[in-house]
Coordinates of C-alpha atoms in Angstrom, one line a residue:
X1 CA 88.8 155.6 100.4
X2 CA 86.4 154.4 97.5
X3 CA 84.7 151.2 97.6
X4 CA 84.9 149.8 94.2
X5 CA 82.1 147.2 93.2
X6 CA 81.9 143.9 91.7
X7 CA 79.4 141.2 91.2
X8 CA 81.5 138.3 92.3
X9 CA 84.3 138.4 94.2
X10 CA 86.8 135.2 95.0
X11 CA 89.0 134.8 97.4
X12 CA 92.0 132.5 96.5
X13 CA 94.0 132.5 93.6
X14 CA 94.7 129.0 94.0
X15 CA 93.5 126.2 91.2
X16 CA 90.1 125.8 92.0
X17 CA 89.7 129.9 92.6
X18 CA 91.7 130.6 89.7
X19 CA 89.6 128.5 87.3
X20 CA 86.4 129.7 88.8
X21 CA 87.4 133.2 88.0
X22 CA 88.2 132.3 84.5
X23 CA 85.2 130.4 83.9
X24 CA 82.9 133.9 85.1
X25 CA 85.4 136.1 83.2
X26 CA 82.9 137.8 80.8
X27 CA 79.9 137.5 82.0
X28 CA 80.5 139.0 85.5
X29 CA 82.2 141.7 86.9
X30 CA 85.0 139.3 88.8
X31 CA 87.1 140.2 91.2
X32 CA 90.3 137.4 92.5
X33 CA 91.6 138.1 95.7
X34 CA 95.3 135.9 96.1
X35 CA 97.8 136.6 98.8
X36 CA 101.0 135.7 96.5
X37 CA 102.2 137.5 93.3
X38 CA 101.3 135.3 90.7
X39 CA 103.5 133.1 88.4
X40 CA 103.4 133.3 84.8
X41 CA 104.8 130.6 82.3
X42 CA 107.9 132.8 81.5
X43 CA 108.9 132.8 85.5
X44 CA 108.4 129.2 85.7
X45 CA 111.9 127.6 87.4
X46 CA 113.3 124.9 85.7
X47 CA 113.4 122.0 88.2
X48 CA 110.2 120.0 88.9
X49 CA 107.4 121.3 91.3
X50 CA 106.9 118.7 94.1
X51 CA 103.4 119.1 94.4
X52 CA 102.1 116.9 91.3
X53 CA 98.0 116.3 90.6
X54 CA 96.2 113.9 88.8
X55 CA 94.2 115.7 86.5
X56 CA 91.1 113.6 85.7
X57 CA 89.6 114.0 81.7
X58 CA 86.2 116.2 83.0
X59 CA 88.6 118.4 84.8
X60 CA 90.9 118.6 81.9
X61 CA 88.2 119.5 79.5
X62 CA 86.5 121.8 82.0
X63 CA 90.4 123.3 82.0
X64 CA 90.4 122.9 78.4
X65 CA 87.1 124.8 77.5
X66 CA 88.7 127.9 79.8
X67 CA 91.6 127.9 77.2
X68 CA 93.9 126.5 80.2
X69 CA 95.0 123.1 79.3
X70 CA 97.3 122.0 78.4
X71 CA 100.0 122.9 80.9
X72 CA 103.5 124.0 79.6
X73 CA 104.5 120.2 80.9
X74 CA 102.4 117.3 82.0
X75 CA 102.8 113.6 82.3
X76 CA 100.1 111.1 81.1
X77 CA 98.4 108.1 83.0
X78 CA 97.8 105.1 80.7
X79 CA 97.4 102.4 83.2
X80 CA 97.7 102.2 86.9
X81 CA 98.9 98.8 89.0
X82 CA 97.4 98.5 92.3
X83 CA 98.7 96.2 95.0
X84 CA 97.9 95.5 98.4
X85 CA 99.6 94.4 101.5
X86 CA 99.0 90.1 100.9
X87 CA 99.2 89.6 97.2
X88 CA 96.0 91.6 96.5
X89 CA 96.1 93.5 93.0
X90 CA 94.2 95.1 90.5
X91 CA 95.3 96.9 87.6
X92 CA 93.4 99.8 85.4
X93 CA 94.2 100.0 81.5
X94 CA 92.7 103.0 80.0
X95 CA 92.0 100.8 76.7
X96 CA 89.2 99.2 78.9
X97 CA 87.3 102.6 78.9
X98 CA 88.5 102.9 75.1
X99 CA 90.3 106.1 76.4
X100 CA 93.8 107.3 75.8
X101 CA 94.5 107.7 79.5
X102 CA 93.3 107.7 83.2
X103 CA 94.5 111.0 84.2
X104 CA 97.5 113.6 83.2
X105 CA 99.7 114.2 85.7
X106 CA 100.4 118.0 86.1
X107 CA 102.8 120.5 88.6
X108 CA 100.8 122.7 90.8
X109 CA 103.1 125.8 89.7
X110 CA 102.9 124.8 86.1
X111 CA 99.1 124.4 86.1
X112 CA 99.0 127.5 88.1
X113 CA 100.6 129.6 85.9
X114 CA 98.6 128.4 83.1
X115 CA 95.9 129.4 84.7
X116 CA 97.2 132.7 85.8
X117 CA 98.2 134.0 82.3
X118 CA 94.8 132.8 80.8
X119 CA 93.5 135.4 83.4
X120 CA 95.3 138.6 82.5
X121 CA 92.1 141.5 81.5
X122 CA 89.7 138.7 81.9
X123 CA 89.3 139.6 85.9
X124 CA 90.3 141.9 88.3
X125 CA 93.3 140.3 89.7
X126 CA 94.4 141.8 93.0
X127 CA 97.5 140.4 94.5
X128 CA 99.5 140.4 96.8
X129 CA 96.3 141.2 98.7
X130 CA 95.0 140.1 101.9
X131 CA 92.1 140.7 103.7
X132 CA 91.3 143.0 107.3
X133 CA 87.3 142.1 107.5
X134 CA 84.6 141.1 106.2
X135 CA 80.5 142.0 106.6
X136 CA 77.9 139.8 105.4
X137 CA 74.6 141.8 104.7
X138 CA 70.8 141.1 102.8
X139 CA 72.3 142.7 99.4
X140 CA 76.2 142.6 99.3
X141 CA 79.2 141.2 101.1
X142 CA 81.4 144.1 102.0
X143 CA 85.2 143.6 102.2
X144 CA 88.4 145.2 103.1
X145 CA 91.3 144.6 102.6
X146 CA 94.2 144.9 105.3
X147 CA 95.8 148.2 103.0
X148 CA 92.5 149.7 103.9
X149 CA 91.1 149.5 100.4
X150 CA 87.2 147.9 100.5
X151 CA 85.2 145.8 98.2
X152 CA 81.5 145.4 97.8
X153 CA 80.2 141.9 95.8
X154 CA 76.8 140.4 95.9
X155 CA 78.6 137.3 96.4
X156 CA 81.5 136.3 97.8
X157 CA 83.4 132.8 97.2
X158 CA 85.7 131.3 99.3
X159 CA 88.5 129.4 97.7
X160 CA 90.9 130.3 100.1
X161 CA 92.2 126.5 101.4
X162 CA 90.8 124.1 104.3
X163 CA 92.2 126.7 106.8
X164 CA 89.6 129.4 105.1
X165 CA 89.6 133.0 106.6
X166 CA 86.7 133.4 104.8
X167 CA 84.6 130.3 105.9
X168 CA 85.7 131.2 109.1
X169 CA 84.5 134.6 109.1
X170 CA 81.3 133.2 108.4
X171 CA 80.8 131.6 111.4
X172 CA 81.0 128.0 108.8
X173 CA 82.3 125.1 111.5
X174 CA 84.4 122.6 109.5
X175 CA 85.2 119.6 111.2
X176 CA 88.2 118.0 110.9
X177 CA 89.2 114.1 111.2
X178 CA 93.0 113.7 111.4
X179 CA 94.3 110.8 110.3
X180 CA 98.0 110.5 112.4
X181 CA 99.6 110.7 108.9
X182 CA 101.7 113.1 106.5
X183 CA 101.6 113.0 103.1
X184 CA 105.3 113.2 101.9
X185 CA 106.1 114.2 98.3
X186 CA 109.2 114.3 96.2
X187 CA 110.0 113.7 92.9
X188 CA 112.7 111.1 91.3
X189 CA 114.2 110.2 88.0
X190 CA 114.4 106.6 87.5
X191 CA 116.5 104.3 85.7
X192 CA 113.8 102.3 83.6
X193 CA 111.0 103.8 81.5
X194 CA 107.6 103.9 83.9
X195 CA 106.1 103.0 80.9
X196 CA 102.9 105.5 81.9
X197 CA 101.9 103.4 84.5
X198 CA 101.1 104.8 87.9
X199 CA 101.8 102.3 90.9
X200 CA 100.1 102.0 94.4
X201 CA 101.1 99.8 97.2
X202 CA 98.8 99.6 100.5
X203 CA 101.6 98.3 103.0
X204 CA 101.9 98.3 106.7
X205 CA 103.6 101.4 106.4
X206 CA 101.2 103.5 104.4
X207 CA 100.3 103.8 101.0
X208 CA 102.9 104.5 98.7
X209 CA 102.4 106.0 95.2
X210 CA 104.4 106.6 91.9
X211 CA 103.1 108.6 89.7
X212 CA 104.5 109.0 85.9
X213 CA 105.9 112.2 84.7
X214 CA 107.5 113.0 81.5
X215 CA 110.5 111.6 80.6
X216 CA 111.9 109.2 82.8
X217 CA 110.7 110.8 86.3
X218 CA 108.5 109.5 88.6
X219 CA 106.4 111.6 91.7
X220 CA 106.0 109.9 94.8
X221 CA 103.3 110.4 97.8
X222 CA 103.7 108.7 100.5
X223 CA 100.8 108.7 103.2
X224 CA 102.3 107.3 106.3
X225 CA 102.0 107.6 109.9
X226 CA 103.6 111.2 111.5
X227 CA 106.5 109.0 113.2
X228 CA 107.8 107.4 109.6
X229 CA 107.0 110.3 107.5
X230 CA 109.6 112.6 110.0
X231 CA 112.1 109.8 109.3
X232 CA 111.6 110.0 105.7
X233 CA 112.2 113.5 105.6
X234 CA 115.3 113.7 107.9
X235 CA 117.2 111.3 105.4
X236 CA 119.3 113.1 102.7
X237 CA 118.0 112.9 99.5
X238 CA 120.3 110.3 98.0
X239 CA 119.1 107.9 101.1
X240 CA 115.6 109.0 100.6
X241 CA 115.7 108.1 96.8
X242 CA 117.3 104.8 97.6
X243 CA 114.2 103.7 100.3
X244 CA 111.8 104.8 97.9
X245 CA 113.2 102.6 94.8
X246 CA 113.6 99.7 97.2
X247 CA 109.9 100.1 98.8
X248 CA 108.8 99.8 95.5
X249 CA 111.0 96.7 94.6
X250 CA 113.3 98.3 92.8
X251 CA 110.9 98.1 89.7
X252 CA 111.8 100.9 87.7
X253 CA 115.5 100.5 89.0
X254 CA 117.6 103.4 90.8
X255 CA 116.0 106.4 91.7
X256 CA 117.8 109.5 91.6
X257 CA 116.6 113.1 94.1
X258 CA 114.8 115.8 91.4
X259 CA 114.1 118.2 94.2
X260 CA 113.6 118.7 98.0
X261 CA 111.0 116.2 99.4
X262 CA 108.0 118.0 101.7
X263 CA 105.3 116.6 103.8
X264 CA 101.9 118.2 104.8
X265 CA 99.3 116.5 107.1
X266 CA 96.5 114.1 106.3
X267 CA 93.1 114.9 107.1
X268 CA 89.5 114.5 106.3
X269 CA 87.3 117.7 106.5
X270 CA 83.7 118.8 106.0
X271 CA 82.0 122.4 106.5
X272 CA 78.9 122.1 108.1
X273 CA 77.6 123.5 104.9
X274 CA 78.6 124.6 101.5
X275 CA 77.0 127.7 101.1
X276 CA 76.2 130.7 103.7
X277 CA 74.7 134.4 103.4
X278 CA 75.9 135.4 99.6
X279 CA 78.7 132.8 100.2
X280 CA 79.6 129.9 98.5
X281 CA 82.6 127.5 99.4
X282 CA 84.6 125.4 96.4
X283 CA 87.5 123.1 96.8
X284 CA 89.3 122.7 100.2
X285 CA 86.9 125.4 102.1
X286 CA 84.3 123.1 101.5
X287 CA 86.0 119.8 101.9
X288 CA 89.2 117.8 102.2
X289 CA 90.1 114.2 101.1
X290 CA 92.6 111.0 101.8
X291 CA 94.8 111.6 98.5
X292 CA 95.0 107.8 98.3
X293 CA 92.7 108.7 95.3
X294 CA 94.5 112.1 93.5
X295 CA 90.8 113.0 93.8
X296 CA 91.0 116.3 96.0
X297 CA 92.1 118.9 93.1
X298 CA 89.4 117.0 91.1
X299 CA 86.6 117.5 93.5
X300 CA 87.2 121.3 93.7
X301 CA 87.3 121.6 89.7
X302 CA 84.0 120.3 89.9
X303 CA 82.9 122.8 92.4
X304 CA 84.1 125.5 90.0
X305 CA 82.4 123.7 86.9
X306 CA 78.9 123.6 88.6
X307 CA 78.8 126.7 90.3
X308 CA 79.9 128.7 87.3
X309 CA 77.3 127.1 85.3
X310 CA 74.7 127.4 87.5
X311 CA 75.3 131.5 87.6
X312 CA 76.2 131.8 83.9
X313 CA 73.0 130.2 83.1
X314 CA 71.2 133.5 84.0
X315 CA 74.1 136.5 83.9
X316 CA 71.0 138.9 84.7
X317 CA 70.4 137.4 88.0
X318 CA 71.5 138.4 91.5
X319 CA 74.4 135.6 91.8
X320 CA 74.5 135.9 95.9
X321 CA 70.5 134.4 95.4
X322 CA 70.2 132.1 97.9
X323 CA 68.0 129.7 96.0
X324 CA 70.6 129.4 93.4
X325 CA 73.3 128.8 96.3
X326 CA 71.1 126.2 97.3
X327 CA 71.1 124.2 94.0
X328 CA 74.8 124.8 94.0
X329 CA 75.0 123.0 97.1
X330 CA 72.4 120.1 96.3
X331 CA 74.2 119.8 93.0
X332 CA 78.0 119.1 95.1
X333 CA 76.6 117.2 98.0
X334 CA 76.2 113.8 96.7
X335 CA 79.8 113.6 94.8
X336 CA 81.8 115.1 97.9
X337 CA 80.3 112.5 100.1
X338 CA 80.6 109.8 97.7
X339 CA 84.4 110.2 97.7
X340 CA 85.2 111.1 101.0
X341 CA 83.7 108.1 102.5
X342 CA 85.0 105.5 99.7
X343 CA 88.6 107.1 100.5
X344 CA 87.9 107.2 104.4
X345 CA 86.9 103.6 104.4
X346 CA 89.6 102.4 101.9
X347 CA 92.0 104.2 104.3
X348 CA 90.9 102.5 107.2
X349 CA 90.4 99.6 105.6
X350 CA 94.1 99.6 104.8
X351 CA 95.1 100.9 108.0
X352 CA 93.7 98.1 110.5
X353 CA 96.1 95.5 111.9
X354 CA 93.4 92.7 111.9
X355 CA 94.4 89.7 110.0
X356 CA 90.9 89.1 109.0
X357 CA 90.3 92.3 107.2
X358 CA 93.6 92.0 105.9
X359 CA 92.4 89.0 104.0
X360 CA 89.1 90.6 102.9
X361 CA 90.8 93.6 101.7
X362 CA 93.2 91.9 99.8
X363 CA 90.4 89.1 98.2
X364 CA 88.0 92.5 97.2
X365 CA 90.9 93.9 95.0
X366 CA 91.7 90.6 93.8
X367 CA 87.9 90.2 92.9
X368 CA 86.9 93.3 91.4
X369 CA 90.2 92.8 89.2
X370 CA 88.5 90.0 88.0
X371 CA 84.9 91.2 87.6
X372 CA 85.0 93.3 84.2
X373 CA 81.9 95.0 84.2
X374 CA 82.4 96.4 88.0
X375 CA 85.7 97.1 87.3
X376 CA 84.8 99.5 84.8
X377 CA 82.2 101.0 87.1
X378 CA 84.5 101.9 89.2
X379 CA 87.0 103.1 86.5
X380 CA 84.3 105.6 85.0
X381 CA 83.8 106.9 88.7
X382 CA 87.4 107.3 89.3
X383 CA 88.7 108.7 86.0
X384 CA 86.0 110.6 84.7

């Protein structure tokens, strides 16, 4: 069989892999690697996707400049009301950073099929495809796929998830930190307006999350130890709906089931290393995060944003050059680490039983609520 040849080659069709692919389109001979048939707009069911993002402004612009953004439906964060678990609070007003919001709050199918129809003859799109082996030389990374069919690239880029094949195959280690929890996510329509305003509640039984969507529907994530989050799942929707209105204090009123709810566990991870042999890692290959934040999905847009840069600066040059991979690397490093630990240590902040840091953690938010100027400081780092 004939190997067909490509300068780049991505695998994961995902958001981060997607974006990346767009982003090269034109300047690269691309190839996108995804094991699912992809979604277009016009397939897009009508109930809600329960895996919702917060899509920070650089990401949205970076989104926006690939003629992906907006989405066909997306919510918008104006303010966000932060409480802890002994009468700590602070609360974030977009107005402060004279911006029209914190974040927009997006479906990952919606986004994703945004994405997917902005790629059509931009890249070669190869789905349902999956992949056999993989060979890692001086000049190219050689590929084939499981129907027998190879690929040569002179770089390859994993995008392919926290459990990466690729990454793997690399001989990458990726150390993982579980933390006991699940994330469980569902979405609700409530009985008063939201009002734009996400809400957070650090309590002894996780952190719980609302997040504003059109119309008068909320997303909830709740990270909470393994034992509660299987009991929250196991209740029928109606019941499940009715313990997340009254954890919240039955602010926005009733709640009412808009789809299934899910769970997925909670981990932090790390590869060893970002980069390898004509090998570069972006979003969840390289890195996982607490989503106490929403910060994950925006961590891996920023992979794609830098590393496309960095090889469209010089469309002549070998892109699998491992000085360049290099500055990729240097250029991520100090932004991953910056938000995994500030989510780590917020998330065992929140998670320790003693009374004393209970009262510490609580006076902080109460005190940087109060301090403008470092207040903002953090808002810029958050939201931008």
């Amino acid at each position: 069989m004939n190997q067909r040849e490509f300068d780049i080659v991505i695998v994961g069709g995902g958001l981060v892999g997607a974006s990346l692919a767009l982003a090269l389109a034109g300047k690269w001979r691309v190839a996108l690697l995804e094991r699912a048939l992809p979604l277009l707009p016009a397939a897009l069911p009508q109930d809600w996707d329960n895996r919702i993002f917060a899509i920070s402004p650089g990401s949205q612009a970076f989104l926006a400049s690939l003629g992906a953004w907006p989405p066909l439906r997306a919510g918008c964060i104006r303010e966000m009301d932060v409480r802890g678990d002994a009468g700590g609070r602070i609360h974030f007003d977009a107005l402060e950073l004279a911006s029209e919001q914190l974040a927009a709050t997006v479906e990952n199918r919606g986004l994703q099929a945004r994405l997917w129809q902005a790629l059509q003859g931009q890249v070669e799109l190869l789905a349902p495809a999956s992949l056999h082996a993989v060979q890692f030389d001086a000049e190219h990374v050689s590929l084939t796929l499981a129907d027998g069919a190879c690929i040569q690239a002179r770089l390859a880029v994993a995008a392919d998830g926290a459990n990466s094949w690729l990454r793997e195959q690399a001989g990458i280690a990726f150390a993982r930190q579980p933390y006991e929890q699940q994330g469980v996510v569902a979405n609700f329509s409530c009985q008063r307006p939201h009002g734009d305003i996400a809400r957070q509640w650090f309590g002894h039984d996780g952190i719980l999350a609302w997040l504003p969507l059109p119309g008068n529907r909320i997303s909830m994530v709740w990270s909470t130890g393994n034992q509660h989050a299987t009991e929250l799942l196991g209740l029928a929707p109606e019941l499940l709906a009715a313990r997340v209105a009254a954890a919240g204090g039955h602010g926005l009123g009733a709640f009412a089931p808009l789809c299934p709810a899910a769970g997925f566990p909670l981990s932090l991870g790390r590869a060893e290393r970002s980069i390898g042999r004509r090998l570069a890692l972006v979003g969840d290959a390289a890195h996982t995060v607490h989503p106490l934040a929403g910060q994950g999905v925006n961590l891996g847009f920023g992979d794609a944003r830098v590393l496309a840069e960095l090889l469209n600066a010089k469309p002549g040059r070998d892109p699998g050059d491992a000085m360049l991979l290099q500055r990729y690397a240097r250029s991520r490093a100090e932004e991953v680490l910056l938000m995994q630990t500030v989510c780590d240590g917020l998330q065992k902040l929140f998670a320790s039983p003693d009374p004393v840091l209970g009262r510490v953690r609580n006076m902080g938010l109460q005190l940087t609520d109060a301090l403008g100027p470092l207040k903002r400081t953090l808002m810029r780092q958050a939201f931008r």
